[in-house]
Amino acid sequence: MAKKNLFDGQEIDFATILKEYKSSDFYKKYQNQYFSDSILKEVFGVELTKHRFYTKNYDFVYNKNVEVMSDFINGYAEKAKCVDDHIKWLMLYSIYLDPDNSSIVSHGGIECTADGLLSLTRMYNKFGVSLALVEEYRKYRKTPIIHFPRESGGINMSRSSVFGDRIDHTLYDLKRLCDGKNDCKLKSAYSLPKTSQWLQSFDYDFSQIVEWLGIYGIFVNENYEVFDLEKDDGSTIHEYCKQYNWAWSEQYYEHLKAKIEEYERKQNGGWVK
């Protein structure tokens, strides 16, 4: 396997990296399985047919991610000498299983899948390829919270590019739609057949959607106004931001985590409406 240029002109010796990887405890444990196949094929370009891996429910996928990512870091990443963190990230991401499609709930005959509020990519940007990343994932992706209709171009997919993946402004936009506003930023997603039917099943009543999601008092106040997670001081959103960027502030990141923890406490009987 020849060297080739990658990442700002840096010359990467994939042959040496591959040799080191194949001597790792992780490779020995997962050889000829889906996870190691994914690394070989997607990162190193090895031609092979990946072994199948059958997912079950959200909990199964979530727990498998924790297990395999921990094994990858303990059994390879922390000991590797021939590879930088970005290549380790590509390897880690290639073995990551998206659990959101395994969490399915329905309303009005429309299947909805989970919309992960804190992505693995954001965790990597904060912690790098480390056990701290796995711990962050273990703590904040344990329970799926928000579900939107499973539909190409729907809310789950479009909110990232429109709102920089911010759930508070997504909910604010949804509330404006239910209040009869015609200039909503996710208007094209709301008009899709399945999403439209889902909204109609709530009679375009934002309070019903909030109750169904189980986020009353967490992401919205007693008047069903959406909390501004950038501030997290009890203030609510009443206008759009002038610009949305994919990069979050440290304040938003930490405030969102606090809301996830609050949701977990509510689910575990910490408080009720």
mmCIF file of C-alpha atoms in Angstrom:
data_model
loop_
_atom_site.group_PDB
_atom_site.id
_atom_site.type_symbol
_atom_site.label_atom_id
_atom_site.label_comp_id
_atom_site.label_asym_id
_atom_site.label_seq_id
_atom_site.Cartn_x
_atom_site.Cartn_y
_atom_site.Cartn_z
ATOM 1 C CA MET A 1 0.000 0.000 0.000
ATOM 2 C CA ALA A 2 1.606 3.234 -1.169
ATOM 3 C CA LYS A 3 1.832 6.533 0.615
ATOM 4 C CA LYS A 4 -0.646 9.159 -0.452
ATOM 5 C CA ASN A 5 -1.366 12.772 0.397
ATOM 6 C CA LEU A 6 -4.139 13.553 2.802
ATOM 7 C CA PHE A 7 -5.153 16.487 5.018
ATOM 8 C CA ASP A 8 -3.396 19.729 4.060
ATOM 9 C CA GLY A 9 -0.740 18.003 1.999
ATOM 10 C CA GLN A 10 0.484 15.784 4.836
ATOM 11 C CA GLU A 11 1.916 12.523 3.549
ATOM 12 C CA ILE A 12 0.300 9.587 5.267
ATOM 13 C CA ASP A 13 2.023 6.204 5.337
ATOM 14 C CA PHE A 14 -1.023 3.975 5.357
ATOM 15 C CA ALA A 15 1.052 0.812 4.980
ATOM 16 C CA THR A 16 2.795 1.437 8.298
ATOM 17 C CA ILE A 17 -0.430 2.440 10.009
ATOM 18 C CA LEU A 18 -2.201 -0.668 8.713
ATOM 19 C CA LYS A 19 0.626 -2.896 9.918
ATOM 20 C CA GLU A 20 0.432 -1.372 13.388
ATOM 21 C CA TYR A 21 -3.358 -1.660 13.399
ATOM 22 C CA LYS A 22 -3.248 -5.346 12.477
ATOM 23 C CA SER A 23 -0.959 -6.004 15.435
ATOM 24 C CA SER A 24 -3.369 -4.358 17.879
ATOM 25 C CA ASP A 25 -5.552 -6.089 20.450
ATOM 26 C CA PHE A 26 -8.620 -4.487 18.867
ATOM 27 C CA TYR A 27 -7.899 -6.032 15.473
ATOM 28 C CA LYS A 28 -7.238 -9.432 17.019
ATOM 29 C CA LYS A 29 -10.571 -9.294 18.856
ATOM 30 C CA TYR A 30 -12.673 -8.046 15.935
ATOM 31 C CA GLN A 31 -10.870 -9.594 12.962
ATOM 32 C CA ASN A 32 -13.321 -10.847 10.322
ATOM 33 C CA GLN A 33 -16.171 -9.006 11.990
ATOM 34 C CA TYR A 34 -18.186 -5.996 10.855
ATOM 35 C CA PHE A 35 -16.270 -3.440 12.936
ATOM 36 C CA SER A 36 -12.766 -4.292 11.801
ATOM 37 C CA ASP A 37 -14.037 -4.805 8.253
ATOM 38 C CA SER A 38 -15.388 -1.233 8.340
ATOM 39 C CA ILE A 39 -11.989 0.178 9.293
ATOM 40 C CA LEU A 40 -10.171 -1.841 6.649
ATOM 41 C CA LYS A 41 -12.584 -0.918 3.881
ATOM 42 C CA GLU A 42 -13.531 2.674 4.695
ATOM 43 C CA VAL A 43 -10.207 3.980 6.033
ATOM 44 C CA PHE A 44 -7.549 1.827 4.390
ATOM 45 C CA GLY A 45 -9.373 1.098 1.139
ATOM 46 C CA VAL A 46 -9.061 -2.680 1.429
ATOM 47 C CA GLU A 47 -11.393 -4.415 -1.006
ATOM 48 C CA LEU A 48 -13.641 -6.742 0.948
ATOM 49 C CA THR A 49 -17.256 -7.564 1.620
ATOM 50 C CA LYS A 50 -18.059 -6.506 5.141
ATOM 51 C CA HIS A 51 -19.540 -9.051 7.490
ATOM 52 C CA ARG A 52 -23.117 -8.239 8.418
ATOM 53 C CA PHE A 53 -24.049 -6.799 11.771
ATOM 54 C CA TYR A 54 -27.683 -6.955 12.797
ATOM 55 C CA THR A 55 -28.930 -4.140 14.977
ATOM 56 C CA LYS A 56 -31.902 -4.507 17.285
ATOM 57 C CA ASN A 57 -33.300 -1.687 19.386
ATOM 58 C CA TYR A 58 -31.801 1.621 20.536
ATOM 59 C CA ASP A 59 -30.431 0.199 23.794
ATOM 60 C CA PHE A 60 -28.671 -2.602 21.935
ATOM 61 C CA VAL A 61 -26.972 -0.224 19.486
ATOM 62 C CA TYR A 62 -26.105 2.279 22.219
ATOM 63 C CA ASN A 63 -24.484 -0.385 24.406
ATOM 64 C CA LYS A 64 -22.627 -1.897 21.455
ATOM 65 C CA ASN A 65 -21.196 1.526 20.615
ATOM 66 C CA VAL A 66 -19.950 1.991 24.169
ATOM 67 C CA GLU A 67 -18.373 -1.468 24.138
ATOM 68 C CA VAL A 68 -16.697 -1.291 20.728
ATOM 69 C CA MET A 69 -15.501 2.319 21.020
ATOM 70 C CA SER A 70 -13.981 1.524 24.422
ATOM 71 C CA ASP A 71 -12.257 -1.531 22.947
ATOM 72 C CA PHE A 72 -10.961 0.543 20.042
ATOM 73 C CA ILE A 73 -9.447 3.181 22.316
ATOM 74 C CA ASN A 74 -8.040 0.732 24.873
ATOM 75 C CA GLY A 75 -6.983 -1.864 22.324
ATOM 76 C CA TYR A 76 -5.517 0.417 19.657
ATOM 77 C CA ALA A 77 -5.872 4.208 19.794
ATOM 78 C CA GLU A 78 -4.128 4.849 23.118
ATOM 79 C CA LYS A 79 -1.163 2.659 22.159
ATOM 80 C CA ALA A 80 -0.791 3.574 18.485
ATOM 81 C CA LYS A 81 2.394 5.425 17.531
ATOM 82 C CA CYS A 82 2.140 5.674 13.749
ATOM 83 C CA VAL A 83 -1.138 7.556 13.374
ATOM 84 C CA ASP A 84 -2.444 10.993 14.304
ATOM 85 C CA ASP A 85 -5.738 11.757 16.042
ATOM 86 C CA HIS A 86 -7.613 12.603 12.860
ATOM 87 C CA ILE A 87 -6.944 9.196 11.317
ATOM 88 C CA LYS A 88 -7.967 7.592 14.605
ATOM 89 C CA TRP A 89 -11.197 9.574 14.354
ATOM 90 C CA LEU A 90 -11.876 8.286 10.844
ATOM 91 C CA MET A 91 -11.353 4.764 12.146
ATOM 92 C CA LEU A 92 -13.590 5.331 15.156
ATOM 93 C CA TYR A 93 -16.320 6.935 13.083
ATOM 94 C CA SER A 94 -16.271 4.046 10.614
ATOM 95 C CA ILE A 95 -17.227 1.607 13.399
ATOM 96 C CA TYR A 96 -19.842 3.855 14.970
ATOM 97 C CA LEU A 97 -23.445 2.678 14.638
ATOM 98 C CA ASP A 98 -26.120 5.369 14.476
ATOM 99 C CA PRO A 99 -28.661 4.364 17.147
ATOM 100 C CA ASP A 100 -31.296 6.939 16.201
ATOM 101 C CA ASN A 101 -32.895 4.874 13.433
ATOM 102 C CA SER A 102 -33.375 2.081 15.968
ATOM 103 C CA SER A 103 -35.633 4.220 18.144
ATOM 104 C CA ILE A 104 -39.018 4.304 16.444
ATOM 105 C CA VAL A 105 -42.264 5.698 17.814
ATOM 106 C CA SER A 106 -45.448 6.540 15.939
ATOM 107 C CA HIS A 107 -48.151 9.173 16.072
ATOM 108 C CA GLY A 108 -51.045 9.526 13.693
ATOM 109 C CA GLY A 109 -49.815 6.512 11.772
ATOM 110 C CA ILE A 110 -46.449 8.161 11.041
ATOM 111 C CA GLU A 111 -43.211 6.505 12.090
ATOM 112 C CA CYS A 112 -40.791 8.846 13.841
ATOM 113 C CA THR A 113 -37.121 8.246 14.598
ATOM 114 C CA ALA A 114 -34.909 9.754 17.264
ATOM 115 C CA ASP A 115 -33.065 12.983 16.587
ATOM 116 C CA GLY A 116 -29.811 12.822 18.557
ATOM 117 C CA LEU A 117 -29.256 16.139 20.314
ATOM 118 C CA LEU A 118 -25.513 15.724 20.864
ATOM 119 C CA SER A 119 -23.592 14.174 17.996
ATOM 120 C CA LEU A 120 -20.489 12.014 18.226
ATOM 121 C CA THR A 121 -18.704 14.545 16.005
ATOM 122 C CA ARG A 122 -19.243 17.307 18.552
ATOM 123 C CA MET A 123 -17.939 15.050 21.295
ATOM 124 C CA TYR A 124 -14.845 14.309 19.215
ATOM 125 C CA ASN A 125 -14.229 18.015 18.634
ATOM 126 C CA LYS A 126 -14.260 18.495 22.398
ATOM 127 C CA PHE A 127 -12.449 15.392 23.647
ATOM 128 C CA GLY A 128 -10.619 13.865 20.689
ATOM 129 C CA VAL A 129 -10.422 10.085 20.392
ATOM 130 C CA SER A 130 -10.353 9.268 24.073
ATOM 131 C CA LEU A 131 -12.174 7.446 26.831
ATOM 132 C CA ALA A 132 -13.568 10.864 27.830
ATOM 133 C CA LEU A 133 -15.421 10.882 24.493
ATOM 134 C CA VAL A 134 -16.879 7.457 25.241
ATOM 135 C CA GLU A 135 -17.928 8.578 28.707
ATOM 136 C CA GLU A 136 -19.624 11.657 27.231
ATOM 137 C CA TYR A 137 -21.438 9.424 24.758
ATOM 138 C CA ARG A 138 -22.382 6.936 27.477
ATOM 139 C CA LYS A 139 -23.885 9.665 29.636
ATOM 140 C CA TYR A 140 -25.632 11.869 27.089
ATOM 141 C CA ARG A 141 -26.824 9.471 24.386
ATOM 142 C CA LYS A 142 -28.317 6.822 26.668
ATOM 143 C CA THR A 143 -31.905 7.882 26.101
ATOM 144 C CA PRO A 144 -33.450 9.117 22.839
ATOM 145 C CA ILE A 145 -35.400 12.296 23.542
ATOM 146 C CA ILE A 146 -36.734 14.040 20.447
ATOM 147 C CA HIS A 147 -38.485 12.124 17.651
ATOM 148 C CA PHE A 148 -39.520 13.562 14.288
ATOM 149 C CA PRO A 149 -41.087 11.850 11.247
ATOM 150 C CA ARG A 150 -38.837 9.514 9.295
ATOM 151 C CA GLU A 151 -38.792 11.287 5.925
ATOM 152 C CA SER A 152 -36.111 12.339 3.460
ATOM 153 C CA GLY A 153 -35.502 16.060 3.844
ATOM 154 C CA GLY A 154 -37.560 16.111 7.039
ATOM 155 C CA ILE A 155 -36.999 17.962 10.293
ATOM 156 C CA ASN A 156 -34.274 15.587 11.505
ATOM 157 C CA MET A 157 -32.196 16.194 8.393
ATOM 158 C CA SER A 158 -32.876 19.856 7.681
ATOM 159 C CA ARG A 159 -32.480 21.386 11.142
ATOM 160 C CA SER A 160 -28.723 20.818 11.075
ATOM 161 C CA SER A 161 -28.101 23.029 8.059
ATOM 162 C CA VAL A 162 -30.767 25.601 8.925
ATOM 163 C CA PHE A 163 -30.238 25.995 12.666
ATOM 164 C CA GLY A 164 -26.729 24.669 13.153
ATOM 165 C CA ASP A 165 -28.311 21.626 14.807
ATOM 166 C CA ARG A 166 -29.755 23.709 17.652
ATOM 167 C CA ILE A 167 -32.833 21.989 19.063
ATOM 168 C CA ASP A 168 -34.116 25.097 20.877
ATOM 169 C CA HIS A 169 -34.472 27.136 17.681
ATOM 170 C CA THR A 170 -35.899 24.089 15.902
ATOM 171 C CA LEU A 171 -38.638 23.891 18.532
ATOM 172 C CA TYR A 172 -39.144 27.667 18.302
ATOM 173 C CA ASP A 173 -39.641 27.352 14.543
ATOM 174 C CA LEU A 174 -42.105 24.500 15.072
ATOM 175 C CA LYS A 175 -44.009 26.590 17.608
ATOM 176 C CA ARG A 176 -44.232 29.468 15.123
ATOM 177 C CA LEU A 177 -45.685 27.091 12.538
ATOM 178 C CA CYS A 178 -48.333 25.960 15.013
ATOM 179 C CA ASP A 179 -49.062 29.620 15.810
ATOM 180 C CA GLY A 180 -49.904 30.169 12.145
ATOM 181 C CA LYS A 181 -46.725 31.926 11.000
ATOM 182 C CA ASN A 182 -45.964 31.552 7.322
ATOM 183 C CA ASP A 183 -42.261 32.424 7.283
ATOM 184 C CA CYS A 184 -40.909 29.424 9.211
ATOM 185 C CA LYS A 185 -37.393 28.404 8.260
ATOM 186 C CA LEU A 186 -38.241 24.690 8.084
ATOM 187 C CA LYS A 187 -41.350 25.339 6.010
ATOM 188 C CA SER A 188 -40.273 22.954 3.242
ATOM 189 C CA ALA A 189 -39.832 20.115 5.752
ATOM 190 C CA TYR A 190 -43.227 20.774 7.332
ATOM 191 C CA SER A 191 -44.922 20.514 3.944
ATOM 192 C CA LEU A 192 -43.595 17.020 3.217
ATOM 193 C CA PRO A 193 -46.363 14.380 3.128
ATOM 194 C CA LYS A 194 -45.479 12.396 6.248
ATOM 195 C CA THR A 195 -44.445 15.408 8.304
ATOM 196 C CA SER A 196 -47.600 17.234 7.290
ATOM 197 C CA GLN A 197 -49.744 14.265 8.314
ATOM 198 C CA TRP A 198 -47.858 14.054 11.622
ATOM 199 C CA LEU A 199 -48.508 17.737 12.334
ATOM 200 C CA GLN A 200 -52.177 17.346 11.430
ATOM 201 C CA SER A 201 -52.453 14.456 13.909
ATOM 202 C CA PHE A 202 -51.728 17.050 16.635
ATOM 203 C CA ASP A 203 -54.097 19.587 15.044
ATOM 204 C CA TYR A 204 -51.026 21.819 14.711
ATOM 205 C CA ASP A 205 -51.130 22.274 18.478
ATOM 206 C CA PHE A 206 -47.606 22.852 19.804
ATOM 207 C CA SER A 207 -48.616 21.983 23.365
ATOM 208 C CA GLN A 208 -49.766 18.541 22.194
ATOM 209 C CA ILE A 209 -46.433 17.958 20.454
ATOM 210 C CA VAL A 210 -44.557 19.007 23.589
ATOM 211 C CA GLU A 211 -46.627 16.659 25.756
ATOM 212 C CA TRP A 212 -46.081 13.802 23.322
ATOM 213 C CA LEU A 213 -42.324 14.409 23.352
ATOM 214 C CA GLY A 214 -42.304 14.638 27.133
ATOM 215 C CA ILE A 215 -40.292 17.875 27.207
ATOM 216 C CA TYR A 216 -42.679 20.122 29.156
ATOM 217 C CA GLY A 217 -40.771 22.121 31.761
ATOM 218 C CA ILE A 218 -37.432 21.086 30.238
ATOM 219 C CA PHE A 219 -37.263 22.652 26.789
ATOM 220 C CA VAL A 220 -40.388 24.787 27.202
ATOM 221 C CA ASN A 221 -41.910 26.693 30.121
ATOM 222 C CA GLU A 222 -45.427 26.564 31.567
ATOM 223 C CA ASN A 223 -46.684 28.733 28.692
ATOM 224 C CA TYR A 224 -45.077 26.425 26.109
ATOM 225 C CA GLU A 225 -42.505 29.060 25.202
ATOM 226 C CA VAL A 226 -39.137 27.615 24.176
ATOM 227 C CA PHE A 227 -36.193 28.166 26.503
ATOM 228 C CA ASP A 228 -33.110 29.828 24.995
ATOM 229 C CA LEU A 229 -30.366 27.287 25.677
ATOM 230 C CA GLU A 230 -27.663 29.783 24.813
ATOM 231 C CA LYS A 231 -28.624 31.724 27.933
ATOM 232 C CA ASP A 232 -30.333 29.071 30.080
ATOM 233 C CA ASP A 233 -31.490 31.688 32.569
ATOM 234 C CA GLY A 234 -35.189 31.053 32.130
ATOM 235 C CA SER A 235 -35.475 33.409 29.172
ATOM 236 C CA THR A 236 -37.315 32.225 26.077
ATOM 237 C CA ILE A 237 -36.822 32.645 22.345
ATOM 238 C CA HIS A 238 -38.873 35.321 20.579
ATOM 239 C CA GLU A 239 -36.891 35.849 17.393
ATOM 240 C CA TYR A 240 -34.474 34.050 15.121
ATOM 241 C CA CYS A 241 -30.734 34.537 15.316
ATOM 242 C CA LYS A 242 -29.261 36.685 12.550
ATOM 243 C CA GLN A 243 -27.012 33.786 11.596
ATOM 244 C CA TYR A 244 -26.672 30.134 12.572
ATOM 245 C CA ASN A 245 -23.323 28.358 12.599
ATOM 246 C CA TRP A 246 -22.571 24.692 13.058
ATOM 247 C CA ALA A 247 -20.069 25.559 15.803
ATOM 248 C CA TRP A 248 -21.698 25.870 19.205
ATOM 249 C CA SER A 249 -20.622 28.044 22.093
ATOM 250 C CA GLU A 250 -19.382 26.301 25.225
ATOM 251 C CA GLN A 251 -22.420 27.699 27.033
ATOM 252 C CA TYR A 252 -24.904 26.108 24.627
ATOM 253 C CA TYR A 253 -23.077 22.764 24.753
ATOM 254 C CA GLU A 254 -23.143 22.643 28.554
ATOM 255 C CA HIS A 255 -26.719 23.943 28.834
ATOM 256 C CA LEU A 256 -27.935 21.282 26.415
ATOM 257 C CA LYS A 257 -26.245 18.599 28.502
ATOM 258 C CA ALA A 258 -28.020 19.939 31.583
ATOM 259 C CA LYS A 259 -31.365 19.626 29.777
ATOM 260 C CA ILE A 260 -30.562 16.042 28.790
ATOM 261 C CA GLU A 261 -29.794 15.268 32.432
ATOM 262 C CA GLU A 262 -33.059 16.920 33.459
ATOM 263 C CA TYR A 263 -34.979 14.807 30.960
ATOM 264 C CA GLU A 264 -33.321 11.669 32.341
ATOM 265 C CA ARG A 265 -34.346 12.616 35.889
ATOM 266 C CA LYS A 266 -37.926 13.165 34.765
ATOM 267 C CA GLN A 267 -37.997 9.796 32.987
ATOM 268 C CA ASN A 268 -36.736 8.153 36.144
ATOM 269 C CA GLY A 269 -39.477 9.697 38.251
ATOM 270 C CA GLY A 270 -37.512 12.673 39.545
ATOM 271 C CA TRP A 271 -40.470 15.002 39.023
ATOM 272 C CA VAL A 272 -43.775 15.069 37.249
ATOM 273 C CA LYS A 273 -45.933 17.827 35.807
#
